[in-house]
Tab-separated table of C-alpha atoms and ligand atoms in Angstrom:
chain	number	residue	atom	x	y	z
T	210	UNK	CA	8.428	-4.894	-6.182
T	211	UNK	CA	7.047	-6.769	-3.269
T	212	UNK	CA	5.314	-5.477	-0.319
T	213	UNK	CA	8.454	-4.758	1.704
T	214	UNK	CA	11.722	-4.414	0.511
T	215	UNK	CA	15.189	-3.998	1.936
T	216	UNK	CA	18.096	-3.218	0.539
T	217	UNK	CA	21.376	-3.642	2.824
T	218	UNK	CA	19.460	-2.280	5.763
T	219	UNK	CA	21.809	-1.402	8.468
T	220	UNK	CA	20.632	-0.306	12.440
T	221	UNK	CA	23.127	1.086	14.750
T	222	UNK	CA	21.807	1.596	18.469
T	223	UNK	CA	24.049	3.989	20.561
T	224	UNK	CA	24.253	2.432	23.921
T	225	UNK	CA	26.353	5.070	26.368
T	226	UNK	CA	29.504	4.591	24.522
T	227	UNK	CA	29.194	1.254	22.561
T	228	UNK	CA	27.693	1.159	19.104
T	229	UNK	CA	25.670	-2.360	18.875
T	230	UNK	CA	25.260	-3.243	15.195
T	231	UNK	CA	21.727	-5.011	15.049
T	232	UNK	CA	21.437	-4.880	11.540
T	233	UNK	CA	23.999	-5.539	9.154
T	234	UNK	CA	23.125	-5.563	5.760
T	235	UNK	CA	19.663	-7.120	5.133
T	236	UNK	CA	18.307	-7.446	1.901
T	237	UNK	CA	14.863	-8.890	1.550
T	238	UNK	CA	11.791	-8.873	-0.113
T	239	UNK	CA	8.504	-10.017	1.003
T	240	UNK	CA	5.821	-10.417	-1.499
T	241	UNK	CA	2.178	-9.884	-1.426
T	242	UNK	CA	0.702	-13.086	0.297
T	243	UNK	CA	3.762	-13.364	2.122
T	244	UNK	CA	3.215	-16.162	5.062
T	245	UNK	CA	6.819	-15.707	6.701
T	246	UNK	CA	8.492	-15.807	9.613
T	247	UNK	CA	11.923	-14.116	10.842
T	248	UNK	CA	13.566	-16.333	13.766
T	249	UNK	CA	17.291	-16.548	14.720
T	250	UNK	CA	19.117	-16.509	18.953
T	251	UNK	CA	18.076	-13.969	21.025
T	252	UNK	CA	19.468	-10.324	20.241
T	253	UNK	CA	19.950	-11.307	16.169
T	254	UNK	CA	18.050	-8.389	15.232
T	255	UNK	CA	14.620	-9.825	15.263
T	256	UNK	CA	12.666	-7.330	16.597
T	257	UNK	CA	14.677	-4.260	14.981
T	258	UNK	CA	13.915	-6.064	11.571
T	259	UNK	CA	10.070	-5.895	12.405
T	260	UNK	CA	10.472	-2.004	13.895
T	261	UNK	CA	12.156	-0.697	10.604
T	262	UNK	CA	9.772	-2.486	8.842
T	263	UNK	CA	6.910	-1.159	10.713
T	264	UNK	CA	8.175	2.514	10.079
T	265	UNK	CA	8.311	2.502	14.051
T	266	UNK	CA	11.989	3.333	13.767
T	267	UNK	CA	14.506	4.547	10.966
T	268	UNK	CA	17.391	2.504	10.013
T	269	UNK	CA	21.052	3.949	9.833
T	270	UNK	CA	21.474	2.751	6.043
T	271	UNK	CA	20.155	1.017	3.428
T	272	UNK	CA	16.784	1.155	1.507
T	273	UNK	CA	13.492	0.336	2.990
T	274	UNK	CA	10.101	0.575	0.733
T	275	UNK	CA	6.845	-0.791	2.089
T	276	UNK	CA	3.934	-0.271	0.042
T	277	UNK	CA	6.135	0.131	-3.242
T	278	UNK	CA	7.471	4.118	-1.182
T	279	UNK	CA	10.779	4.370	-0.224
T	280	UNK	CA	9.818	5.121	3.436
T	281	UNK	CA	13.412	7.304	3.626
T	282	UNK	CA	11.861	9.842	1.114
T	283	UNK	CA	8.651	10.585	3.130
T	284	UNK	CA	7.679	12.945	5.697
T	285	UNK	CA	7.081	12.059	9.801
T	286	UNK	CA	3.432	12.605	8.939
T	287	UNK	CA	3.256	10.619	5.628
T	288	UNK	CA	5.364	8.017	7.243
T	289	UNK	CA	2.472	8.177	10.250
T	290	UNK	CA	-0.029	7.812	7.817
T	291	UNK	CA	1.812	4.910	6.096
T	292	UNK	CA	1.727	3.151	9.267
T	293	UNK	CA	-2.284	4.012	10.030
T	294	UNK	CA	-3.733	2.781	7.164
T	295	UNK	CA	-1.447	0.104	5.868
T	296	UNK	CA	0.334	-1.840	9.144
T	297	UNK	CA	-1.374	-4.099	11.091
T	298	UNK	CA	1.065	-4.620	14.477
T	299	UNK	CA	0.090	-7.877	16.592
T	300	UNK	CA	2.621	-7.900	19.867
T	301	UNK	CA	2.936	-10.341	22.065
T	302	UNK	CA	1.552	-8.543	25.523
T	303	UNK	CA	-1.122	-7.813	22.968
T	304	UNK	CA	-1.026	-4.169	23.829
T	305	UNK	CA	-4.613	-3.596	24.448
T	306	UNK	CA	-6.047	-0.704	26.184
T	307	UNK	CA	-7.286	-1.891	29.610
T	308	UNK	CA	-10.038	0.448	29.967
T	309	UNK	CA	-12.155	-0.284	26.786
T	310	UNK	CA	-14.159	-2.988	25.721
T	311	UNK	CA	-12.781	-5.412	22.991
T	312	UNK	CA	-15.286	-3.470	20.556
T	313	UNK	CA	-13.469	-0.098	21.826
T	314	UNK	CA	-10.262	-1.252	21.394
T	315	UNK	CA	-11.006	-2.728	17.724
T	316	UNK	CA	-12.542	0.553	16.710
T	317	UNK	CA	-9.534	2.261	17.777
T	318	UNK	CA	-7.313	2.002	14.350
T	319	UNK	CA	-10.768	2.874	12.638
T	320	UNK	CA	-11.428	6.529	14.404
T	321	UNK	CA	-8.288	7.407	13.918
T	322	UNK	CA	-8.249	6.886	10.424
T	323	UNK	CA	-11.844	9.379	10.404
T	324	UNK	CA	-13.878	6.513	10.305
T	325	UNK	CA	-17.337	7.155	11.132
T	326	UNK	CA	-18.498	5.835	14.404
T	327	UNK	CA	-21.854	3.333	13.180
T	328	UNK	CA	-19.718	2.750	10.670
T	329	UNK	CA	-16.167	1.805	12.423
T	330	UNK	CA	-18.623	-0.290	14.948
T	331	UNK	CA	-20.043	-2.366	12.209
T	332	UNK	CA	-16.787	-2.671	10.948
T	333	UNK	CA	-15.281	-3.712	13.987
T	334	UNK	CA	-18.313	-6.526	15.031
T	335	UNK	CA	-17.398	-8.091	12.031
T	336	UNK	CA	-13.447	-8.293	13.016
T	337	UNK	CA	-14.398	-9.698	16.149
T	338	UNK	CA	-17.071	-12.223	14.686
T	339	UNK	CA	-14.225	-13.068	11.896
T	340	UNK	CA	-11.879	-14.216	14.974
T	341	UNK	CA	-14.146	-15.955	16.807
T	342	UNK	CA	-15.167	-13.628	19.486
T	343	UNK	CA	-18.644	-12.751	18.477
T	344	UNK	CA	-20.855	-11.831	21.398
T	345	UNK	CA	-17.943	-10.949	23.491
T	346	UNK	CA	-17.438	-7.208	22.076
T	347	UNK	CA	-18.450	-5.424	25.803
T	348	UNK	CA	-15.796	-7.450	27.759
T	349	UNK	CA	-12.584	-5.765	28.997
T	350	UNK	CA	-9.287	-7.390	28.005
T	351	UNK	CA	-8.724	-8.603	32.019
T	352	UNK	CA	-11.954	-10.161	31.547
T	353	UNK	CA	-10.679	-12.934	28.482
T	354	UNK	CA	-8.201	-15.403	28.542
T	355	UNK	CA	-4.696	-15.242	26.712
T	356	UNK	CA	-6.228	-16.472	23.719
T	357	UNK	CA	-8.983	-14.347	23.253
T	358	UNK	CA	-7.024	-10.979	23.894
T	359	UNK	CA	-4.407	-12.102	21.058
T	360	UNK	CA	-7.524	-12.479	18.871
T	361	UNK	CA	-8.724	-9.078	19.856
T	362	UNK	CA	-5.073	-7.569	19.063
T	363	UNK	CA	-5.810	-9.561	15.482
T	364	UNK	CA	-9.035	-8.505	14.846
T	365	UNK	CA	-7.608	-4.978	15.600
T	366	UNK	CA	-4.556	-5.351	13.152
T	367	UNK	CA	-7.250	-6.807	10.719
T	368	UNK	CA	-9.517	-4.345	10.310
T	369	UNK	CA	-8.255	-1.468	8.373
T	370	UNK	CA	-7.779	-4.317	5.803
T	371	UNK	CA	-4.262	-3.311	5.780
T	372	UNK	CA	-1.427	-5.071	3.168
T	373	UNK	CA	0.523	-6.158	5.505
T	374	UNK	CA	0.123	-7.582	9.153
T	375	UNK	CA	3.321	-7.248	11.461
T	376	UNK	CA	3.853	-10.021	14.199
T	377	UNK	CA	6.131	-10.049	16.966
T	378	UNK	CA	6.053	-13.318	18.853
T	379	UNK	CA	2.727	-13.324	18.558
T	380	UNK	CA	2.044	-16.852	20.179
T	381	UNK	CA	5.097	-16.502	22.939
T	382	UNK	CA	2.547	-16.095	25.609
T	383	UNK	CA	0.270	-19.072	24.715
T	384	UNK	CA	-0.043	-22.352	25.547
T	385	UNK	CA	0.554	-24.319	22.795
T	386	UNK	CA	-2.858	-25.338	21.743
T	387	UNK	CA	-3.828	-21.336	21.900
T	388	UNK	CA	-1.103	-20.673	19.992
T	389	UNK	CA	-1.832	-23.895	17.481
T	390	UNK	CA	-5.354	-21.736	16.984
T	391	UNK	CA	-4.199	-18.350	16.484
T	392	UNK	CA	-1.496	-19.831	13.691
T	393	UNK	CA	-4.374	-21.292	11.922
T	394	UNK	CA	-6.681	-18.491	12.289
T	395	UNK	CA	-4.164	-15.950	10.655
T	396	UNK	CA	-2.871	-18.520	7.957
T	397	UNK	CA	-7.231	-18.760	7.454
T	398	UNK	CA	-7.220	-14.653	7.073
T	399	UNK	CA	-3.679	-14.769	5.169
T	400	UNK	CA	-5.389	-17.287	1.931
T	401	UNK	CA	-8.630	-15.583	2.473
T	402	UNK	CA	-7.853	-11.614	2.401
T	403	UNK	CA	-4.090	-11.847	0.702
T	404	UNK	CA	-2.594	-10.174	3.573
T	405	UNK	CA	0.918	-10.036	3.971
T	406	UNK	CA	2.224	-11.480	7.509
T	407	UNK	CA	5.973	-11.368	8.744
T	408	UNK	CA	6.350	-12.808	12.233
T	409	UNK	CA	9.299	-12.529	13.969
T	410	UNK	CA	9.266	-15.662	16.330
T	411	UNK	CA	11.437	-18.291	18.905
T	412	UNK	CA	8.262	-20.536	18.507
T	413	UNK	CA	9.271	-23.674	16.845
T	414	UNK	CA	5.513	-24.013	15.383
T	415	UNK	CA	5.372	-20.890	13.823
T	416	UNK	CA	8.344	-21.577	12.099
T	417	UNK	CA	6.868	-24.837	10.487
T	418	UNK	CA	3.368	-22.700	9.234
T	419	UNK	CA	5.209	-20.479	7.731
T	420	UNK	CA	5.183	-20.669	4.042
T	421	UNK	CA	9.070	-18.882	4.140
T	422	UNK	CA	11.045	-18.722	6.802
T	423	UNK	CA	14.247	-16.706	7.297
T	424	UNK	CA	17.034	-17.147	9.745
T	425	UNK	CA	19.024	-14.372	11.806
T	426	UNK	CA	22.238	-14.212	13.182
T	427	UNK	CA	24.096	-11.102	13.982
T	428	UNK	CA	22.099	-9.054	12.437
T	429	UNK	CA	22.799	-10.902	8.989
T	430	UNK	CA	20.378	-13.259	7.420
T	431	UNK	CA	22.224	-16.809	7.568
T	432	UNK	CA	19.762	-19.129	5.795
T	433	UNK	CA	16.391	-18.665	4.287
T	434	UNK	CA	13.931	-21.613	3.034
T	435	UNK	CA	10.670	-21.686	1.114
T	436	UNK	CA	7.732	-24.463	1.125
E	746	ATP	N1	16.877	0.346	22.018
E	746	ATP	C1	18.026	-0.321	22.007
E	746	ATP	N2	19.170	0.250	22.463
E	746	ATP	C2	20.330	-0.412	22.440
E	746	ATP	N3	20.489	-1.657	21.965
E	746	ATP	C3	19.393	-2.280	21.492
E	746	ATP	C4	18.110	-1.658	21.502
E	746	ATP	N4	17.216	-2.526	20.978
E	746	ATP	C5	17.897	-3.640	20.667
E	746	ATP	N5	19.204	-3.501	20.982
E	746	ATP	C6	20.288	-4.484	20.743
E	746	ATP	O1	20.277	-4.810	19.359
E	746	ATP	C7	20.494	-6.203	19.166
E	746	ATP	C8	19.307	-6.811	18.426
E	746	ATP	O2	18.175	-6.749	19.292
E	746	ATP	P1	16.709	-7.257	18.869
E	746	ATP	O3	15.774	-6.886	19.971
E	746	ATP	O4	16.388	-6.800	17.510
E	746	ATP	O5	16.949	-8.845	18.844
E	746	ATP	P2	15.900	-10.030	18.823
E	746	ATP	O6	16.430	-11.026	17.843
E	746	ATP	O7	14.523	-9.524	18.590
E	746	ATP	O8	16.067	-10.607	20.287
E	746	ATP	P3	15.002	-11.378	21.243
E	746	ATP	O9	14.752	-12.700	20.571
E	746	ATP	O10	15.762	-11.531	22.518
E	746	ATP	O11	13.778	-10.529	21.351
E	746	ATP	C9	20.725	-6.786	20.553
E	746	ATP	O12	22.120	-6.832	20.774
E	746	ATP	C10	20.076	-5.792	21.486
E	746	ATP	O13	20.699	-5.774	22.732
């Protein structure tokens, strides 16, 4: 068992009266180690691939386990819990919290796991040093660039030490040569700490890092290639 793995995963979104299929029958597995990204057109299920996955939403069918538990069988809270301590989310507005530092906002996943607070401030330096951003833990987000708030948003998926990391469009609001960095700085933390990333993407560069990339279309997956 890998990671993450679907079985003919199906999503159904009710729009007034029109059903939109945005799933149809996925089946994938993603390893441990997994370097991979998920691209295909706009509206090919992208996104919807990356919520099921991140237990953010519940499919309509099919089989989803991440972590080796069939995340069907397991209650709101467990599936909560599932999320806290073993999903790392990177988006690609970043989703910080405007009104705390980059320290405060790295901390965040930490107190809410119990962590104690020395301890989840230690924990969270060392995030911050490991992406680059040492000495910058009191600023805001408004007060870094692009760049630096996606490596706050990565030091903040990173350090629960989760298994897997999940990345939607993570570069789509950096310049290239941002973007170029952040790609190398999570393929540096992928070899280094084994964790699992799945990016869904439009980026042409992310799709040549990854080490597999898969290809959407309708909701189905039309090709898939390794390197
Ligand atoms: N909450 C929702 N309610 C209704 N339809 C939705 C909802 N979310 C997504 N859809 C539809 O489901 C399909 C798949 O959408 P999804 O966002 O997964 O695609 P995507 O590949 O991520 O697209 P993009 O590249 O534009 O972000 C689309 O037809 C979209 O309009």
């Amino acid at each position: 068992m890998g990671v993450v793995d679907t079985i003919a995963l199906y999503k159904d979104y009710e729009l007034n009266d029109l059903k939109i299929h945005a799933l149809r029958g996925v089946s994938l597995s993603f390893e441990a180690g997994a370097f991979a990204a998920v691209a295909g057109p706009s509206g090919s299920g992208k996104s919807t691939f990356l919520h099921l996955v991140g237990c953010l939403d519940t499919p309509t069918a099919g089989s989803l386990s991440v972590d080796e538990r069939e995340v069907a069988s397991l209650s709101r809270n467990q599936s909560a819990l599932l999320r806290r301590q073993k999903i790392g989310f990177i988006f690609q507005a970043y989703n910080l919290i405007p009104v705390l530092s980059a320290l405060e906002n790295v901390s965040l996943p930490l107190v809410l796991l119990g962590i104690e607070k020395k301890e989840a401030r230690q924990q969270s330096l060392r995030a911050l040093e490991e992406v680059g951003l040492g000495g910058m833990e009191h600023r805001r987000p408004k007060e870094m660039s692009g760049g630096q708030q996606q490596r706050v948003a990565i030091a903040r998926a990173l350090v629960k030490k989760p298994s897997l990391i999940l990345a939607d469009e993570p570069t789509a609001n950096l310049d290239s040569t941002t973007g170029r960095a952040i790609l190398d700085l999570m393929l540096a933390l992928n070899e280094k700490e084994g964790t699992t990333f799945i990016f869904s993407t439009h980026d042409p560069m992310v799709m040549e890092f990854a080490r597999r990339l898969i290809m959407l279309r309708d909701g189905m997956v039309e090709s898939e290639s390794r390197r």
